[in-house]
Coordinates of C-alpha atoms and ligand atoms in Angstrom, one line a residue:
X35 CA -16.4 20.6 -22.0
X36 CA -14.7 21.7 -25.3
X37 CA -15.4 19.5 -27.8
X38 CA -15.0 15.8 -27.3
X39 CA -13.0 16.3 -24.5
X40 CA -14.4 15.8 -20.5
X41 CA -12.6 17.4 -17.9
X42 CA -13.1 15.5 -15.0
X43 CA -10.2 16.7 -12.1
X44 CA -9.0 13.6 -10.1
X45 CA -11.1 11.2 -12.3
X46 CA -13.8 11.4 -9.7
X47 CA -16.3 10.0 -12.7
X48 CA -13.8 8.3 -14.9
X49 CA -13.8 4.9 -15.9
X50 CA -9.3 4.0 -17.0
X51 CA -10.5 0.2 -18.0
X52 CA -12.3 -2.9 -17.4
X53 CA -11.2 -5.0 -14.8
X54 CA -12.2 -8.4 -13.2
X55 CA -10.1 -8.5 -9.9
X56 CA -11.6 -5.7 -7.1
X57 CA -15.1 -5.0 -6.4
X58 CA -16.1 -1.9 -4.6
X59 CA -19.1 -0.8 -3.8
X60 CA -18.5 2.4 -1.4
X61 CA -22.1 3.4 -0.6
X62 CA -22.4 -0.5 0.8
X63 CA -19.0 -0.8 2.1
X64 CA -18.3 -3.9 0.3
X65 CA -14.5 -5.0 -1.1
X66 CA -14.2 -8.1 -2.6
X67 CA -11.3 -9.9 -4.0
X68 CA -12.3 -12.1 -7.6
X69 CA -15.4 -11.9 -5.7
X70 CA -14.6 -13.4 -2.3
X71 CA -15.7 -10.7 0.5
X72 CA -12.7 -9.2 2.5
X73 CA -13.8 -10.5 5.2
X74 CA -14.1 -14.3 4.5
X75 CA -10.6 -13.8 3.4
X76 CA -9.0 -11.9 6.3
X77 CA -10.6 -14.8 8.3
X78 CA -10.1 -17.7 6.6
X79 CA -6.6 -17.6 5.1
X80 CA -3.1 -16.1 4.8
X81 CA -1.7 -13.5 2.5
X82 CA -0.1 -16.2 -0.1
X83 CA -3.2 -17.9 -0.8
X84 CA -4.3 -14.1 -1.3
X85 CA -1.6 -13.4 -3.6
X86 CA -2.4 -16.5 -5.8
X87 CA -6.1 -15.4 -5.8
X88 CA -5.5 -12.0 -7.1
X89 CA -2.8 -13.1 -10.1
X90 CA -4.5 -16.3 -11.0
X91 CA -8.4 -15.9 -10.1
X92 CA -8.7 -18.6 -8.5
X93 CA -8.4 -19.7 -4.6
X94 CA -5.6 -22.5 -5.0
X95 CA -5.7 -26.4 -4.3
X96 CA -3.0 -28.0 -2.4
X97 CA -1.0 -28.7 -5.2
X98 CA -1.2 -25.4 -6.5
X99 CA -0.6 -23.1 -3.4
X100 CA 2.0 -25.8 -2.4
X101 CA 4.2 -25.0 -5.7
X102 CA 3.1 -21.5 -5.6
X103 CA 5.0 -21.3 -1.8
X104 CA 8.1 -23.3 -3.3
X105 CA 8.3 -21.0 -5.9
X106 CA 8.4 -17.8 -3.8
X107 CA 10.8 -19.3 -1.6
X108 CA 13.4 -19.5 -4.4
X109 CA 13.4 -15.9 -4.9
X110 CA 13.3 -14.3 -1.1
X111 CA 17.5 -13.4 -1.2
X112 CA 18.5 -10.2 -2.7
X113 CA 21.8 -10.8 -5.1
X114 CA 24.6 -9.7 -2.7
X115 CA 25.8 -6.9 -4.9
X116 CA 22.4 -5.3 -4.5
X117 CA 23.1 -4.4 -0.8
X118 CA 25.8 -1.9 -2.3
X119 CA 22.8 0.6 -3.2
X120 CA 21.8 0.6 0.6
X121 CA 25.1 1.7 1.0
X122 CA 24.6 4.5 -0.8
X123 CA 21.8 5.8 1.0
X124 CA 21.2 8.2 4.4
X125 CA 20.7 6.4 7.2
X126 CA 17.7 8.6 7.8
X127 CA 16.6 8.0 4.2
X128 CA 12.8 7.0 4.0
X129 CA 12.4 3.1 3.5
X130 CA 9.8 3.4 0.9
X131 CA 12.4 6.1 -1.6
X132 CA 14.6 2.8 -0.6
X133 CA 12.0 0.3 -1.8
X134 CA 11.3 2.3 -4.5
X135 CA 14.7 2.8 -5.8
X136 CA 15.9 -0.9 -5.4
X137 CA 12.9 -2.5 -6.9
X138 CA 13.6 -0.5 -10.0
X139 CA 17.2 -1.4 -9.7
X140 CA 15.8 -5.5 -9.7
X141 CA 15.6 -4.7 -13.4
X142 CA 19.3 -4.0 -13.5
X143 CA 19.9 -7.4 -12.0
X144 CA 17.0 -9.3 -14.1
X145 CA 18.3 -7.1 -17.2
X146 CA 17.8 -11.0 -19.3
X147 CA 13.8 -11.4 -18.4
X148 CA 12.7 -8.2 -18.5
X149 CA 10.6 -9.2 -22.3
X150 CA 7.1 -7.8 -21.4
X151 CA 5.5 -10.1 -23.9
X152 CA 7.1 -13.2 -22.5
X153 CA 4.9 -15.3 -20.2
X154 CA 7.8 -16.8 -18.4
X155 CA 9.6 -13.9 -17.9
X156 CA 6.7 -11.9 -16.3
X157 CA 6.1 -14.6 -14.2
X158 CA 9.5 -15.0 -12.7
X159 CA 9.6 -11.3 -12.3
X160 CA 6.2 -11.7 -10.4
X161 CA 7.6 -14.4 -8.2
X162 CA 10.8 -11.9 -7.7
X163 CA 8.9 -9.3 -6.3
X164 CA 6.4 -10.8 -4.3
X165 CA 8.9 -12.5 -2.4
X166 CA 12.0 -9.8 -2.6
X167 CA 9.4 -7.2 -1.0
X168 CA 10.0 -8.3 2.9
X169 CA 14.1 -8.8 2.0
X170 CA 14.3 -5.3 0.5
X171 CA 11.7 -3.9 3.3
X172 CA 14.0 -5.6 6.7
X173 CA 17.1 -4.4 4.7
X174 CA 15.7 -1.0 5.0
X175 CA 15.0 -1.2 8.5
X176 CA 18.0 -2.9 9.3
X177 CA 19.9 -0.2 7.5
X178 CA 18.4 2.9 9.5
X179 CA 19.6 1.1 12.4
X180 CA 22.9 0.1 11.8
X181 CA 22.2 -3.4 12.2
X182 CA 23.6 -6.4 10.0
X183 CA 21.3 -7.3 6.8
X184 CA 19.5 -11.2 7.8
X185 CA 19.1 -13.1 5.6
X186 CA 15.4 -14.8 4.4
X187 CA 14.4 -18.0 6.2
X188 CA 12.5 -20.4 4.5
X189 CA 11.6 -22.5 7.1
X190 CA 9.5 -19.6 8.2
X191 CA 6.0 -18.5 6.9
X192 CA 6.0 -15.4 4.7
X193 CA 4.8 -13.2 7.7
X194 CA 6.9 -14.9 10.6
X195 CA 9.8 -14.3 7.8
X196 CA 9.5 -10.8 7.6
X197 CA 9.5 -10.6 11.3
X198 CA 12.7 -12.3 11.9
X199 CA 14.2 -10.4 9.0
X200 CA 13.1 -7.3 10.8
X201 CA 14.0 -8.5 14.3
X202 CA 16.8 -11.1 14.3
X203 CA 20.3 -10.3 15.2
X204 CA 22.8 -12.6 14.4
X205 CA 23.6 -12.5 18.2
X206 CA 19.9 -13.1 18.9
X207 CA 17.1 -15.3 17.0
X208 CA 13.9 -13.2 16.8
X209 CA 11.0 -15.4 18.7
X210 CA 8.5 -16.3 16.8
X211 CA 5.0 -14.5 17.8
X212 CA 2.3 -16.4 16.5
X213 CA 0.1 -13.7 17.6
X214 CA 2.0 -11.1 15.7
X215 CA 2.5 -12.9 12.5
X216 CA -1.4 -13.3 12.4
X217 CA -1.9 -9.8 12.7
X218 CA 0.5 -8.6 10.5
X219 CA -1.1 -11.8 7.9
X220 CA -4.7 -9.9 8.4
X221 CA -2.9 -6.8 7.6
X222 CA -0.8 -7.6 4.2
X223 CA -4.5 -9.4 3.5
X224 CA -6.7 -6.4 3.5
X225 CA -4.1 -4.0 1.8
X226 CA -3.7 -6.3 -1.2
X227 CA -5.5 -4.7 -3.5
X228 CA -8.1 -2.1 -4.2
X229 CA -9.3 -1.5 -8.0
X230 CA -7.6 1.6 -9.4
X231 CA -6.6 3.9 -6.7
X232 CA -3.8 6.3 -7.4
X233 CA -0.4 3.9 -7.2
X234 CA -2.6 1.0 -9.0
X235 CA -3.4 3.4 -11.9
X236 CA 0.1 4.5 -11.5
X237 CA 1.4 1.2 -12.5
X238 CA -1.3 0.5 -15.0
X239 CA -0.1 3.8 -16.3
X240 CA 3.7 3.2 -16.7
X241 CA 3.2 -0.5 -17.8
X242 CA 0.9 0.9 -20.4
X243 CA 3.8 2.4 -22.6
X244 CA 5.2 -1.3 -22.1
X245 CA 7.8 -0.2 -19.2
X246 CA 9.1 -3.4 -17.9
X247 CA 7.6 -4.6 -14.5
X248 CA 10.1 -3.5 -11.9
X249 CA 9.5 0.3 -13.5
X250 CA 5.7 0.0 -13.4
X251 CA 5.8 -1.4 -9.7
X252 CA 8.2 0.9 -9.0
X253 CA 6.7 4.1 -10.1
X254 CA 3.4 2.4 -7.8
X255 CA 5.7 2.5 -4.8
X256 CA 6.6 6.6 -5.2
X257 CA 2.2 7.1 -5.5
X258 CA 1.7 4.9 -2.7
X259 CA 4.3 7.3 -0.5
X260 CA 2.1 10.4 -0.8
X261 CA 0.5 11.4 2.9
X262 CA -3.3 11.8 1.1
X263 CA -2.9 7.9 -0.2
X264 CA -0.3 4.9 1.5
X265 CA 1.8 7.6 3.7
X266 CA -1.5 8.4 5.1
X267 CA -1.1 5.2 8.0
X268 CA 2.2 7.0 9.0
X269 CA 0.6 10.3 9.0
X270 CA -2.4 9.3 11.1
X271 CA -0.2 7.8 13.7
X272 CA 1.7 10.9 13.6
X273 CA -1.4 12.7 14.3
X274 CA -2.8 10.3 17.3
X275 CA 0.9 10.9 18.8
X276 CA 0.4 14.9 18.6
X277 CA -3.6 15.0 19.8
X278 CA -1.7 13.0 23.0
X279 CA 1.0 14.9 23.5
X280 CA -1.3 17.7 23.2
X281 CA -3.2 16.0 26.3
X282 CA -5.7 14.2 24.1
X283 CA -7.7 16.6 23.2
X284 CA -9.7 15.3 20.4
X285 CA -12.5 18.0 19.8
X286 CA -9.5 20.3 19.4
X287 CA -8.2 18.6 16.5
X288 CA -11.7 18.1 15.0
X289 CA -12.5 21.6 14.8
X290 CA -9.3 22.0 13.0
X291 CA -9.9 20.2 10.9
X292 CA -13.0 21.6 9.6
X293 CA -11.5 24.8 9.5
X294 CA -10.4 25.1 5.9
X295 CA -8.0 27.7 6.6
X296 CA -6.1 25.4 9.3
X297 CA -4.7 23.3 6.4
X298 CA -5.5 20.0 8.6
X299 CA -7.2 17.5 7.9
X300 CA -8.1 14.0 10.7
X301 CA -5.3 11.7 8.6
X302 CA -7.2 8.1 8.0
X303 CA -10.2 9.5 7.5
X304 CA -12.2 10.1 4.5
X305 CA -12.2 8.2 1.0
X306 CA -12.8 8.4 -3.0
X307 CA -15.2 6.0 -2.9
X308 CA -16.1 4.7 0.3
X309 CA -19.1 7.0 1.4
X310 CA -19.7 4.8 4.1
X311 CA -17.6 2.6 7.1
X312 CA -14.4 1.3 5.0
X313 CA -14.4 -2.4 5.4
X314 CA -10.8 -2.5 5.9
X315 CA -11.3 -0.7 8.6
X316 CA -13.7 -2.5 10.0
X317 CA -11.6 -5.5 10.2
X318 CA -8.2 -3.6 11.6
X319 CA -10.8 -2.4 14.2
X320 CA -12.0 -5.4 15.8
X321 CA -8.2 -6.8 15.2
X322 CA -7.3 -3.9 17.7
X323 CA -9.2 -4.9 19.9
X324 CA -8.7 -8.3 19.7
X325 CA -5.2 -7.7 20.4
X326 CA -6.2 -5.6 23.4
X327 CA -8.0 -8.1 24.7
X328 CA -5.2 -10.4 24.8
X329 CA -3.2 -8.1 26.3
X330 CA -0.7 -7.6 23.4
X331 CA -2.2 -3.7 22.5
X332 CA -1.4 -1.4 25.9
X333 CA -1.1 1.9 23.7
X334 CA -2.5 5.2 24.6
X335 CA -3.3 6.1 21.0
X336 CA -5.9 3.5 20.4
X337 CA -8.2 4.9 22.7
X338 CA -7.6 8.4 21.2
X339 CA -8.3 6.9 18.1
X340 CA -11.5 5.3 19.4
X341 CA -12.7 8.5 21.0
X342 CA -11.6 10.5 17.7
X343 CA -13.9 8.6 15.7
X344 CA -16.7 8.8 18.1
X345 CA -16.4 12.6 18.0
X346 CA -15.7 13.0 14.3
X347 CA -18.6 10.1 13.3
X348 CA -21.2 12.7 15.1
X349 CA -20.1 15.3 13.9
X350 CA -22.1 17.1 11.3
X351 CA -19.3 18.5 9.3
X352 CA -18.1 15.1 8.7
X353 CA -21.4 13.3 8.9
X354 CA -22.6 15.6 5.5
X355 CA -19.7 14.6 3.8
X356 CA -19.2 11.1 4.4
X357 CA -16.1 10.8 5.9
X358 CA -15.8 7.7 7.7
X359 CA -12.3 5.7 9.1
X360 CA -10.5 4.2 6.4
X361 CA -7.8 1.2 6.0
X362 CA -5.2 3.7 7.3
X363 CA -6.8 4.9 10.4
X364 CA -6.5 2.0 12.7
X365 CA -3.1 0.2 11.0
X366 CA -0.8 1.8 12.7
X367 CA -1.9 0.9 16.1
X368 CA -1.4 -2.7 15.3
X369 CA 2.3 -2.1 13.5
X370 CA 3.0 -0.3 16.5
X371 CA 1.9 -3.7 18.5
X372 CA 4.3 -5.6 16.5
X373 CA 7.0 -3.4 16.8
X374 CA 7.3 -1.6 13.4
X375 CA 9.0 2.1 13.4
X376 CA 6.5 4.4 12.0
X377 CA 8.5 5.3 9.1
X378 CA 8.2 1.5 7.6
X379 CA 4.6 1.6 7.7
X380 CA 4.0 2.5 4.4
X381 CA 6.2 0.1 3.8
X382 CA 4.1 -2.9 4.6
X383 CA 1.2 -1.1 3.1
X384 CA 3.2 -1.3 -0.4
X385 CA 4.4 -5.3 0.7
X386 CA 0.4 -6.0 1.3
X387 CA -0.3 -4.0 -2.2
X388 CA 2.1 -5.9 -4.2
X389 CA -0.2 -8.8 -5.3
X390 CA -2.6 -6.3 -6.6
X391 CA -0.3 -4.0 -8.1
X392 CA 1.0 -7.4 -10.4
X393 CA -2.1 -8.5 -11.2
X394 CA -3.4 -5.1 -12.4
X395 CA -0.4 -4.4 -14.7
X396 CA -0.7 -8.4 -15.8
X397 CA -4.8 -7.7 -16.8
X398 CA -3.8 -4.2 -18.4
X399 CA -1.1 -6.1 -20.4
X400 CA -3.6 -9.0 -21.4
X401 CA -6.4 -7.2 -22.3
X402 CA -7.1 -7.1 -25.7
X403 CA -7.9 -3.3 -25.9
X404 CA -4.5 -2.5 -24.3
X405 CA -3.0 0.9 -25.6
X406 CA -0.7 3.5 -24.0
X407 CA -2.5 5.8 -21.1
X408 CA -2.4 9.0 -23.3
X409 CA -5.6 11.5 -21.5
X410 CA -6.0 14.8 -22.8
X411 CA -6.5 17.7 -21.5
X412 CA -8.5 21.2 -21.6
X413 CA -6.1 24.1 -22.5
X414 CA -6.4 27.4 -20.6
X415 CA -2.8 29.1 -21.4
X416 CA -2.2 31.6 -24.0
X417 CA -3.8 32.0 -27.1
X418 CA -1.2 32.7 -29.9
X419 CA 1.5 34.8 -29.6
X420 CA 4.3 36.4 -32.1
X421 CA 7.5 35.7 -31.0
X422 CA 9.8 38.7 -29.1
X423 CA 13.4 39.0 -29.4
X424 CA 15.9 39.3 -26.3
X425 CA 16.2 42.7 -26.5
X426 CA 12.5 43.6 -26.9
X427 CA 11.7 41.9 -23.6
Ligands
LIG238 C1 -5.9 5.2 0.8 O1 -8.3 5.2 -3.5 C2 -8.0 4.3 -2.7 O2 -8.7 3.2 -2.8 C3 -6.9 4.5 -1.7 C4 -6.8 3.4 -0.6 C5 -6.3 2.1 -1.2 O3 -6.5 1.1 -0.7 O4 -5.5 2.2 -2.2 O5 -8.0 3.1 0.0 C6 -5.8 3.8 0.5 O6 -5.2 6.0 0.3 C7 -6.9 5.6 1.9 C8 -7.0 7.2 2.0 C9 -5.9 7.6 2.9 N1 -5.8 9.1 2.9 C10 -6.1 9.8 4.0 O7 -6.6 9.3 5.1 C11 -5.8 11.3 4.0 C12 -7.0 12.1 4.5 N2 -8.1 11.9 3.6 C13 -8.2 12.9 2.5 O8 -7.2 13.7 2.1 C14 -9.3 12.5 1.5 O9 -10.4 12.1 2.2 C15 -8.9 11.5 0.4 C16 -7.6 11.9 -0.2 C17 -8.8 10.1 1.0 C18 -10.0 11.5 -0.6 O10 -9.9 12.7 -1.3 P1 -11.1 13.2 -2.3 O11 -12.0 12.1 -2.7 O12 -10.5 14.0 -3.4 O13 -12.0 14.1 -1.4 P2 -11.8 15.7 -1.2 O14 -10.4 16.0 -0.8 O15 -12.4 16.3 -2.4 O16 -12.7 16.0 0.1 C19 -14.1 16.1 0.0 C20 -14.5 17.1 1.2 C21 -13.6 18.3 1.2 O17 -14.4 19.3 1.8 P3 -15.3 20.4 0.9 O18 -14.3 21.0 -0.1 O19 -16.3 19.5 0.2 O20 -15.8 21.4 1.9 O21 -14.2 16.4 2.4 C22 -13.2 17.1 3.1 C23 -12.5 18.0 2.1 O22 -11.9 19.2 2.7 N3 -12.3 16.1 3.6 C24 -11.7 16.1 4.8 C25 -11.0 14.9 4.9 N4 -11.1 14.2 3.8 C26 -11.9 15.0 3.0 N5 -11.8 17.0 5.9 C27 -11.1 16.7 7.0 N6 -10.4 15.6 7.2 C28 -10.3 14.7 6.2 N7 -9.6 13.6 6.3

């Protein structure tokens, strides 16, 4: 310490605010959403319902989840002129530097309700966001295959939307899975928020200097890519393909990665806070095999992953330091199920997150004690020096 000043690298032990919307508790393994468990919620309903429990506090009546759909579904379509930026990208460019890019660009379009301190306005944006997510996700997609943009369908549920946006071709409808849409519901559901992780204070952070919503949201979405945080689901799958390929040798992998000097580390494994089974997980594990079970999962990685926690959950190298599954580990063998490339699963990772993401920056705007995030720091460059001249150096 020097002075008043605490380093604490990481904010391991810091407290950023107060909030009222996530409770963790990672010795227990407990998430709750405005204090509903995960796991009444994953079971019981679908990932609009969520949505309007994280930005109001409240589980909605009929009447209110009933305008709350209506409302969404006047803001699913992107303004035409907004496919001109996918235009401009690779066709190998990453969907989520696409998601991030065009949801900052919404504020280009929205350039009239941007007033941070406008009720109305935030809430429109809100609405915009939640329900432009899928669109500007399925335009990515569509993009990096060279097929034609579809547009949103209202008749459809937000999941069985998404699905048809991702999978339809104007030559050929997308059939509707049930099955799928429920998984990929229980999915968007357990992603949707989880107190202030890095892209949550990330938006907290850059709404704090009272950046307009698309910018804060957007600055969430470039956290959320990094492989130790969101990319992480992309990353683990990455790594179940390779411990396959490498004729599934798991033990392999997990003495690599307790060799520090190996610079590997078991991707979807490990957590800031959960020191014990991550909840998530839990749920996208029994969803696995669930899906197994019923014959829509027939992929080589999920046993690897099974047999890779088994090994890892033993061993004492991970046992000391508490590194258990987490949300990331089993996701991508469900997205796999439903047919999502590997590259957009991040992307539905930042689509789940988007509920919690609004509702964080709303509650950092609202709270009375709200002032710009301005840490310090502990200086360890140079004391003071006298200037030298060009031709003394
Ligand atoms: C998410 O914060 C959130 O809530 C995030 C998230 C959310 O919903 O928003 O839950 C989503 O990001 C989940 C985490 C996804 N990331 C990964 O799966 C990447 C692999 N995991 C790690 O890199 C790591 O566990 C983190 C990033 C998740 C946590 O990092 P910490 O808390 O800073 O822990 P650390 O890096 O200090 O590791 C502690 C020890 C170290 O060993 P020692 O120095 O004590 O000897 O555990 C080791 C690490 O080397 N370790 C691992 C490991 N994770 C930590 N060793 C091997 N494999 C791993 N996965």
């Amino acid at each position: 310490e020097t002075g008043a000043i605490t380093l604490d690298e990481g904010f391991v032990n810091t407290g950023s605010t107060q909030s009222a919307i996530t409770f963790l508790d990672g010795e227990q393994g407990i998430l709750r959403y405005r204090g509903y468990p995960i796991e009444a919620l994953a079971e019981n309903c679908d990932f609009v319902e969520v949505c309007y429990l994280l930005l109001h506090g409240e589980l909605p009546n009929e009447e209110q989840i009933t305008a709350f759909r209506n409302d969404l579904r006047q803001h699913t379509m992107l303004h035409e002129d907004m496919r001109k930026f996918y235009d401009g990208f690779q066709h190998d460019a990453h969907p989520m530097a696409i998601l991030s890019s065009v949801i900052h660009a919404l504020s280009t379009f929205y350039a009239d309700s941007l007033d941070v301190r406008n009720p109305s306005d935030v809430h429109r944006c809100s609405m915009r966001l939640l329900a432009k997510a899928p669109t500007i996700a399925a335009y990515a997609y569509k993009k990096s295959i060279g097929q034609p943009y579809m547009h949103p369908d209202n008749t459809l549920n937000y999941c069985e939307n998404f699905l048809q946006m991702m999978f339809s071709v104007p030559a050929e409808k997308y059939e509707i899975d049930e099955v799928a849409a429920a998984a990929l519901n229980l999915l968007l559901i357990v992603h949707a928020d989880h107190e202030q992780n890095c892209s949550t204070s990330t938006v907290r952070m850059v709404g704090s200097s009272d950046a307009n919503l698309f910018a804060s949201i957007s600055a969430g979405v470039a956290a959320l890519s990094g492989p130790l945080h969101g990319g992480a689901n992309e990353a683990c799958v990455s790594m179940l393909e390779r411990i396959r390929e490498d004729g599934g040798d798991v033990d392999k992998y997990v003495k690599m990665a307790k060799d520090k000097t190996a610079g590997f580390r078991l991707m979807g494994f490990g957590h800031r806070v959960y020191k014990s089974f991550d909840p998530r997980a839990k749920i996208i594990k029994k969803a696995c095999h669930d899906l197994l079970n019923r014959g829509h999962i027939d992929d080589p990685i999920f046993d690897i992953a099974l047999r890779l926690e088994e090994v890892a959950l033993t061993d004492p190298y991970f046992v000391e330091r508490k590194l258990y599954p987490n949300v990331d580990f089993y996701s991508g063998v469900i997205y796999r199920a439903l047919g999502i490339p590997v590259e957009m699963f991040t992307v539905l990772f930042a689509i789940g997150r988007m509920p919690g993401w609004i509702a964080h920056w709303q509650e950092m705007r609202e709270s009375p004690g709200k002032r710009i995030y301005r840490p310090r720091q502990v200086y360890t460059g140079p004391v003071e020096r006298s200037f030298v001249p060009i031709e003394k150096r």
